[in-house]
mmCIF file of C-alpha atoms in Angstrom:
data_model
loop_
_atom_site.group_PDB
_atom_site.id
_atom_site.type_symbol
_atom_site.label_atom_id
_atom_site.label_comp_id
_atom_site.label_asym_id
_atom_site.label_seq_id
_atom_site.Cartn_x
_atom_site.Cartn_y
_atom_site.Cartn_z
ATOM 1 C CA MET Y 1002 0.000 0.000 0.000
ATOM 2 C CA VAL Y 1003 1.396 3.385 -0.975
ATOM 3 C CA LYS Y 1004 1.768 5.645 2.037
ATOM 4 C CA PRO Y 1005 0.252 9.130 1.719
ATOM 5 C CA THR Y 1006 2.495 12.191 1.610
ATOM 6 C CA ALA Y 1007 1.880 15.605 3.107
ATOM 7 C CA LEU Y 1008 3.067 19.175 2.862
ATOM 8 C CA VAL Y 1009 3.018 21.439 5.915
ATOM 9 C CA VAL Y 1010 2.703 25.123 5.039
ATOM 10 C CA ASP Y 1011 3.264 27.306 8.106
ATOM 11 C CA ASP Y 1012 5.444 30.293 8.959
ATOM 12 C CA ASN Y 1013 5.691 29.231 12.602
ATOM 13 C CA LYS Y 1014 8.672 26.963 13.308
ATOM 14 C CA LEU Y 1015 6.984 25.427 16.341
ATOM 15 C CA ASN Y 1016 3.932 24.434 14.317
ATOM 16 C CA ARG Y 1017 6.109 22.990 11.536
ATOM 17 C CA MET Y 1018 7.874 20.885 14.164
ATOM 18 C CA ILE Y 1019 4.686 19.684 15.858
ATOM 19 C CA HIS Y 1020 2.717 19.034 12.669
ATOM 20 C CA GLY Y 1021 5.707 17.289 11.130
ATOM 21 C CA LYS Y 1022 5.983 15.029 14.144
ATOM 22 C CA LEU Y 1023 2.241 14.306 14.107
ATOM 23 C CA LEU Y 1024 2.592 13.202 10.483
ATOM 24 C CA ASP Y 1025 5.739 11.156 11.264
ATOM 25 C CA VAL Y 1026 3.901 9.320 14.028
ATOM 26 C CA LEU Y 1027 1.128 8.385 11.576
ATOM 27 C CA GLY Y 1028 3.724 7.172 9.091
ATOM 28 C CA ILE Y 1029 3.070 9.971 6.616
ATOM 29 C CA LYS Y 1030 6.114 11.147 4.702
ATOM 30 C CA ASN Y 1031 6.141 14.919 4.890
ATOM 31 C CA ARG Y 1032 8.000 18.123 4.276
ATOM 32 C CA ALA Y 1033 7.445 21.686 5.379
ATOM 33 C CA VAL Y 1034 7.617 25.123 3.802
ATOM 34 C CA GLU Y 1035 7.303 28.551 5.387
ATOM 35 C CA ASN Y 1036 4.712 30.337 3.289
ATOM 36 C CA GLY Y 1037 2.236 30.057 0.435
ATOM 37 C CA GLU Y 1038 4.741 31.081 -2.226
ATOM 38 C CA GLU Y 1039 7.089 28.236 -1.272
ATOM 39 C CA ALA Y 1040 4.130 25.843 -1.417
ATOM 40 C CA ILE Y 1041 3.464 26.946 -5.000
ATOM 41 C CA GLU Y 1042 7.146 26.599 -5.939
ATOM 42 C CA VAL Y 1043 7.316 23.074 -4.540
ATOM 43 C CA HIS Y 1044 4.380 22.075 -6.765
ATOM 44 C CA LEU Y 1045 5.846 23.880 -9.789
ATOM 45 C CA SER Y 1046 8.988 21.795 -9.351
ATOM 46 C CA GLY Y 1047 6.844 18.696 -9.857
ATOM 47 C CA GLU Y 1048 6.267 17.440 -6.331
ATOM 48 C CA LYS Y 1049 2.851 16.091 -5.480
ATOM 49 C CA PHE Y 1050 1.209 15.428 -2.135
ATOM 50 C CA ASP Y 1051 -1.927 13.695 -0.901
ATOM 51 C CA LEU Y 1052 -2.516 16.219 1.864
ATOM 52 C CA ILE Y 1053 -1.604 19.859 2.375
ATOM 53 C CA LEU Y 1054 -1.871 21.392 5.842
ATOM 54 C CA MET Y 1055 -2.250 25.077 5.052
ATOM 55 C CA ASP Y 1056 -1.848 27.772 7.670
ATOM 56 C CA ARG Y 1057 -3.876 30.912 7.031
ATOM 57 C CA ASP Y 1058 -1.767 33.848 8.147
ATOM 58 C CA MET Y 1059 1.683 33.817 6.600
ATOM 59 C CA PRO Y 1060 4.002 36.477 5.184
ATOM 60 C CA VAL Y 1061 4.882 36.679 1.430
ATOM 61 C CA MET Y 1062 1.757 34.714 0.428
ATOM 62 C CA ASN Y 1063 -1.003 33.743 2.855
ATOM 63 C CA GLY Y 1064 -2.971 30.487 2.928
ATOM 64 C CA ILE Y 1065 -6.026 31.899 1.157
ATOM 65 C CA GLU Y 1066 -4.074 33.110 -1.835
ATOM 66 C CA ALA Y 1067 -1.939 29.963 -1.948
ATOM 67 C CA THR Y 1068 -5.020 27.717 -1.881
ATOM 68 C CA LYS Y 1069 -6.646 29.672 -4.728
ATOM 69 C CA LYS Y 1070 -3.455 29.465 -6.790
ATOM 70 C CA LEU Y 1071 -2.992 25.730 -6.169
ATOM 71 C CA ARG Y 1072 -6.566 25.019 -7.234
ATOM 72 C CA ALA Y 1073 -6.109 27.210 -10.322
ATOM 73 C CA MET Y 1074 -2.985 25.163 -11.122
ATOM 74 C CA GLY Y 1075 -5.159 22.034 -11.106
ATOM 75 C CA ILE Y 1076 -3.970 20.693 -7.755
ATOM 76 C CA LYS Y 1077 -6.822 18.473 -6.601
ATOM 77 C CA CYS Y 1078 -5.391 16.892 -3.449
ATOM 78 C CA MET Y 1079 -6.898 17.412 -0.011
ATOM 79 C CA ILE Y 1080 -6.078 20.861 1.354
ATOM 80 C CA ALA Y 1081 -6.916 21.379 5.019
ATOM 81 C CA GLY Y 1082 -6.856 24.874 6.423
ATOM 82 C CA ILE Y 1083 -5.284 25.054 9.860
ATOM 83 C CA SER Y 1084 -6.027 28.336 11.566
ATOM 84 C CA SER Y 1085 -6.558 29.974 14.921
ATOM 85 C CA HIS Y 1086 -10.000 31.272 13.894
ATOM 86 C CA SER Y 1087 -12.727 28.747 14.703
ATOM 87 C CA ILE Y 1088 -15.781 30.391 13.116
ATOM 88 C CA GLY Y 1089 -16.829 33.504 11.283
ATOM 89 C CA PRO Y 1090 -15.847 35.350 8.118
ATOM 90 C CA GLU Y 1091 -12.169 34.387 8.361
ATOM 91 C CA LYS Y 1092 -13.078 30.726 8.198
ATOM 92 C CA GLU Y 1093 -15.631 31.312 5.391
ATOM 93 C CA GLU Y 1094 -13.114 33.200 3.297
ATOM 94 C CA PHE Y 1095 -10.539 30.460 3.732
ATOM 95 C CA MET Y 1096 -13.012 27.663 2.891
ATOM 96 C CA GLU Y 1097 -14.146 29.515 -0.229
ATOM 97 C CA ALA Y 1098 -10.558 29.667 -1.455
ATOM 98 C CA GLY Y 1099 -10.834 25.929 -2.114
ATOM 99 C CA LEU Y 1100 -10.263 24.033 1.110
ATOM 100 C CA ASP Y 1101 -11.602 20.515 1.614
ATOM 101 C CA ASP Y 1102 -11.543 20.776 5.376
ATOM 102 C CA TYR Y 1103 -10.724 23.144 8.153
ATOM 103 C CA HIS Y 1104 -9.338 22.669 11.629
ATOM 104 C CA GLU Y 1105 -8.648 25.021 14.449
ATOM 105 C CA LYS Y 1106 -5.093 25.186 15.744
ATOM 106 C CA PRO Y 1107 -3.465 23.441 17.364
ATOM 107 C CA LEU Y 1108 -3.714 20.283 15.304
ATOM 108 C CA THR Y 1109 -4.136 17.103 17.324
ATOM 109 C CA VAL Y 1110 -3.736 13.407 16.614
ATOM 110 C CA ALA Y 1111 -7.529 13.020 16.396
ATOM 111 C CA LYS Y 1112 -7.949 15.896 13.920
ATOM 112 C CA LEU Y 1113 -5.141 14.589 11.742
ATOM 113 C CA LEU Y 1114 -6.565 11.052 11.797
ATOM 114 C CA SER Y 1115 -9.914 12.390 10.594
ATOM 115 C CA LEU Y 1116 -8.124 14.152 7.705
ATOM 116 C CA VAL Y 1117 -6.098 11.074 6.787
ATOM 117 C CA SER Y 1118 -9.207 8.874 6.771
ATOM 118 C CA LYS Y 1119 -10.773 11.279 4.294
ATOM 119 C CA ILE Y 1120 -7.776 10.942 1.952
ATOM 120 C CA LYS Y 1121 -8.214 7.180 1.892
ATOM 121 C CA ASN Y 1122 -11.890 7.601 1.044
ATOM 122 C CA MET I 1326 14.479 0.267 42.193
ATOM 123 C CA ASP I 1327 12.734 2.062 45.090
ATOM 124 C CA GLN I 1328 14.481 5.335 44.351
ATOM 125 C CA ARG I 1329 13.509 5.047 40.658
ATOM 126 C CA ASN I 1330 9.871 4.510 41.605
ATOM 127 C CA GLN I 1331 10.039 7.473 43.947
ATOM 128 C CA PHE I 1332 11.422 9.647 41.130
ATOM 129 C CA HIS I 1333 8.643 8.527 38.812
ATOM 130 C CA ARG I 1334 6.056 9.318 41.472
ATOM 131 C CA GLN I 1335 7.547 12.786 41.965
ATOM 132 C CA VAL I 1336 7.518 13.389 38.204
ATOM 133 C CA ALA I 1337 3.879 12.304 38.032
ATOM 134 C CA LEU I 1338 2.947 14.586 40.931
ATOM 135 C CA MET I 1339 4.798 17.519 39.391
ATOM 136 C CA ARG I 1340 3.041 16.915 36.093
ATOM 137 C CA GLN I 1341 -0.376 16.669 37.751
ATOM 138 C CA SER I 1342 0.118 19.896 39.680
ATOM 139 C CA LEU I 1343 1.030 21.727 36.450
ATOM 140 C CA PHE I 1344 -2.417 20.719 35.176
ATOM 141 C CA ASP I 1345 -4.278 21.266 38.452
ATOM 142 C CA GLN I 1346 -2.834 24.746 38.855
ATOM 143 C CA GLY I 1347 -3.816 25.636 35.311
ATOM 144 C CA TYR I 1348 -0.334 26.152 33.915
ATOM 145 C CA ILE I 1349 -0.781 23.678 31.083
ATOM 146 C CA ASP I 1350 -3.721 22.210 29.208
ATOM 147 C CA GLU I 1351 -4.733 19.310 26.979
ATOM 148 C CA GLN I 1352 -2.385 20.421 24.187
ATOM 149 C CA PHE I 1353 0.557 19.446 26.417
ATOM 150 C CA VAL I 1354 -0.900 15.933 26.540
ATOM 151 C CA GLN I 1355 -1.062 15.936 22.730
ATOM 152 C CA LEU I 1356 2.669 16.681 22.643
ATOM 153 C CA GLU I 1357 3.350 13.904 25.157
ATOM 154 C CA GLU I 1358 1.486 11.490 22.884
ATOM 155 C CA LEU I 1359 4.002 12.267 20.138
ATOM 156 C CA GLN I 1360 6.927 11.317 22.347
ATOM 157 C CA ASP I 1361 8.332 7.856 21.666
ATOM 158 C CA ASP I 1362 11.566 5.879 21.731
ATOM 159 C CA THR I 1363 12.852 7.613 18.608
ATOM 160 C CA ASN I 1364 12.125 11.036 20.138
ATOM 161 C CA PRO I 1365 12.112 10.509 23.908
ATOM 162 C CA ASN I 1366 12.611 14.226 24.641
ATOM 163 C CA PHE I 1367 10.178 15.592 22.082
ATOM 164 C CA VAL I 1368 8.136 17.640 24.560
ATOM 165 C CA GLU I 1369 11.225 19.227 26.068
ATOM 166 C CA GLU I 1370 12.548 20.023 22.570
ATOM 167 C CA VAL I 1371 9.281 21.684 21.602
ATOM 168 C CA VAL I 1372 9.171 23.705 24.825
ATOM 169 C CA THR I 1373 12.811 24.760 24.371
ATOM 170 C CA LEU I 1374 12.049 25.926 20.842
ATOM 171 C CA TYR I 1375 9.007 27.796 22.128
ATOM 172 C CA TYR I 1376 11.017 29.730 24.698
ATOM 173 C CA ARG I 1377 13.744 30.509 22.174
ATOM 174 C CA ASP I 1378 11.367 31.686 19.443
ATOM 175 C CA SER I 1379 8.940 33.540 21.671
ATOM 176 C CA ALA I 1380 11.740 35.517 23.366
ATOM 177 C CA ARG I 1381 12.142 37.395 20.076
ATOM 178 C CA LEU I 1382 8.427 38.114 19.914
ATOM 179 C CA ILE I 1383 8.478 39.451 23.465
ATOM 180 C CA VAL I 1384 11.257 41.888 22.550
ATOM 181 C CA SER I 1385 9.246 43.025 19.503
ATOM 182 C CA ILE I 1386 6.152 43.571 21.631
ATOM 183 C CA GLU I 1387 8.173 45.503 24.205
ATOM 184 C CA GLN I 1388 9.585 47.725 21.463
ATOM 185 C CA ALA I 1389 6.117 48.264 20.031
ATOM 186 C CA LEU I 1390 4.776 49.192 23.494
ATOM 187 C CA ASP I 1391 7.528 51.795 23.793
ATOM 188 C CA LYS I 1392 6.326 53.686 20.744
ATOM 189 C CA SER I 1393 4.004 56.630 20.897
ATOM 190 C CA PRO I 1394 1.307 56.573 19.702
ATOM 191 C CA LEU I 1395 0.749 52.840 20.073
ATOM 192 C CA ASP I 1396 0.144 50.883 16.887
ATOM 193 C CA PHE I 1397 -2.617 48.559 18.139
ATOM 194 C CA ASN I 1398 -2.796 46.644 14.849
ATOM 195 C CA LYS I 1399 0.873 45.792 15.067
ATOM 196 C CA LEU I 1400 0.598 44.892 18.751
ATOM 197 C CA ASP I 1401 -2.374 42.657 18.007
ATOM 198 C CA SER I 1402 -0.565 40.980 15.136
ATOM 199 C CA LEU I 1403 2.519 40.266 17.275
ATOM 200 C CA MET I 1404 0.406 38.957 20.108
ATOM 201 C CA HIS I 1405 -1.573 36.771 17.674
ATOM 202 C CA GLN I 1406 1.687 35.027 16.769
ATOM 203 C CA PHE I 1407 2.743 34.739 20.388
ATOM 204 C CA LYS I 1408 -0.641 33.350 21.400
ATOM 205 C CA GLY I 1409 -0.448 30.805 18.604
ATOM 206 C CA SER I 1410 2.885 29.483 19.786
ATOM 207 C CA SER I 1411 1.761 29.470 23.420
ATOM 208 C CA SER I 1412 -1.340 27.466 22.444
ATOM 209 C CA SER I 1413 0.837 24.950 20.639
ATOM 210 C CA ILE I 1414 2.611 23.954 23.841
ATOM 211 C CA GLY I 1415 -0.509 24.120 26.012
ATOM 212 C CA ALA I 1416 0.612 27.187 28.001
ATOM 213 C CA ARG I 1417 -2.844 27.856 29.455
ATOM 214 C CA LYS I 1418 -2.243 30.853 31.733
ATOM 215 C CA VAL I 1419 0.059 32.543 29.199
ATOM 216 C CA LYS I 1420 -2.573 32.022 26.513
ATOM 217 C CA ALA I 1421 -5.249 33.605 28.733
ATOM 218 C CA GLU I 1422 -3.130 36.737 29.189
ATOM 219 C CA CYS I 1423 -2.547 36.879 25.421
ATOM 220 C CA THR I 1424 -6.316 36.794 24.850
ATOM 221 C CA GLN I 1425 -6.803 39.607 27.363
ATOM 222 C CA PHE I 1426 -4.044 41.632 25.692
ATOM 223 C CA ARG I 1427 -5.765 41.293 22.325
ATOM 224 C CA GLU I 1428 -9.045 42.466 23.864
ATOM 225 C CA TYR I 1429 -7.252 45.590 25.074
ATOM 226 C CA CYS I 1430 -5.769 46.085 21.592
ATOM 227 C CA LYS I 1431 -9.265 45.955 20.082
ATOM 228 C CA ALA I 1432 -10.420 48.515 22.665
ATOM 229 C CA GLU I 1433 -7.254 50.569 21.977
ATOM 230 C CA ASN I 1434 -6.545 50.560 25.693
ATOM 231 C CA GLY I 1435 -2.790 51.114 25.971
ATOM 232 C CA GLU I 1436 -2.683 50.936 29.745
ATOM 233 C CA GLY I 1437 -4.574 47.675 29.716
ATOM 234 C CA CYS I 1438 -2.124 46.301 27.161
ATOM 235 C CA MET I 1439 0.897 47.233 29.260
ATOM 236 C CA ARG I 1440 -0.595 45.857 32.461
ATOM 237 C CA THR I 1441 -1.579 42.579 30.812
ATOM 238 C CA PHE I 1442 1.790 42.284 29.136
ATOM 239 C CA GLN I 1443 3.548 42.488 32.511
ATOM 240 C CA GLN I 1444 1.227 39.821 33.887
ATOM 241 C CA MET I 1445 1.833 37.652 30.821
ATOM 242 C CA LYS I 1446 5.609 37.888 31.291
ATOM 243 C CA LYS I 1447 5.202 36.751 34.912
ATOM 244 C CA GLU I 1448 3.178 33.714 33.862
ATOM 245 C CA TYR I 1449 5.624 33.000 31.036
ATOM 246 C CA ALA I 1450 8.612 33.093 33.429
ATOM 247 C CA THR I 1451 6.869 30.996 36.079
ATOM 248 C CA LEU I 1452 5.907 28.359 33.536
ATOM 249 C CA LYS I 1453 9.472 28.235 32.263
ATOM 250 C CA LYS I 1454 10.823 27.564 35.762
ATOM 251 C CA ARG I 1455 8.195 24.940 36.474
ATOM 252 C CA LEU I 1456 8.752 23.127 33.185
ATOM 253 C CA GLU I 1457 12.540 23.238 33.523
ATOM 254 C CA ALA I 1458 12.264 21.630 36.945
ATOM 255 C CA TYR I 1459 9.811 19.065 35.590
ATOM 256 C CA PHE I 1460 11.999 18.086 32.629
ATOM 257 C CA GLN I 1461 15.103 17.906 34.816
ATOM 258 C CA LEU I 1462 13.391 15.531 37.218
ATOM 259 C CA ALA I 1463 11.924 13.513 34.349
ATOM 260 C CA ARG I 1464 15.403 13.063 32.876
ATOM 261 C CA GLN I 1465 16.742 11.931 36.257
ATOM 262 C CA ALA I 1466 13.889 9.505 36.643
ATOM 263 C CA GLY I 1467 14.553 8.002 33.229
ATOM 264 C CA PRO I 1468 11.968 6.565 30.845
ATOM 265 C CA SER I 1469 8.763 5.221 32.306
ATOM 266 C CA GLN I 1470 5.827 3.348 30.740
ATOM 267 C CA ALA I 1471 3.723 6.515 30.846
ATOM 268 C CA ALA I 1472 6.342 8.703 29.161
ATOM 269 C CA SER I 1473 6.071 7.023 25.762
ATOM 270 C CA ARG I 1474 3.180 6.141 23.513
ATOM 271 C CA PRO I 1475 2.183 2.504 23.777
ATOM 272 C CA LYS I 1476 3.344 0.538 20.726
#
């Protein structure tokens, strides 16, 4: 069985470390980038992922813009928005950019498992 | 063997009191669940990174609080980042002060911001001492069944 792969997009080093470890523990090969622009570049260089964990607020290019661009590029994989806003217009705006799912920070084992199960489906 | 058990009991008590006294929350448990034989000090590494990274944010906030007039948008943005990191390690009391600070930013209450910031720094420093003591004792005690995820 091919193991899923994931991309962590977050400007916060702590979150990259924790989310990376969460993915490691679930046996998901992963890498991390620091902003939306780097996420685009990684895809332009030909890499593909089954899951993208996209932070919302990042410098250079934020998660909303990056999600829109990835979808416009034809990237169809699961993109989960990970943000500190639980409800309201910030969440709506992010979802409308093209997210498949949305979770409030911090990400937990349970939240990640629910995302991974959706990839398999 | 007895001394080892005693150490483990002390570590467990220390850990429980951190929760009971509201210093840390469920997110800390999430980090503990990621600790295993390949990364037996994961929680300590994360906490160390937190204190290193957030020190820079604290300096930035202090500098921003020194300016006149206060730029509440900038203060809020800095505190948003700081709160995010504090949430990631389960720093409950620190997180509460961050929330209060952001409320004062929204109300453009400079005095409230400064007061809350001082309180936040106290909680931040206290938590650091408590966690350092906890990790030191945990290292002395050595690995226990509870410290790692079950296989």
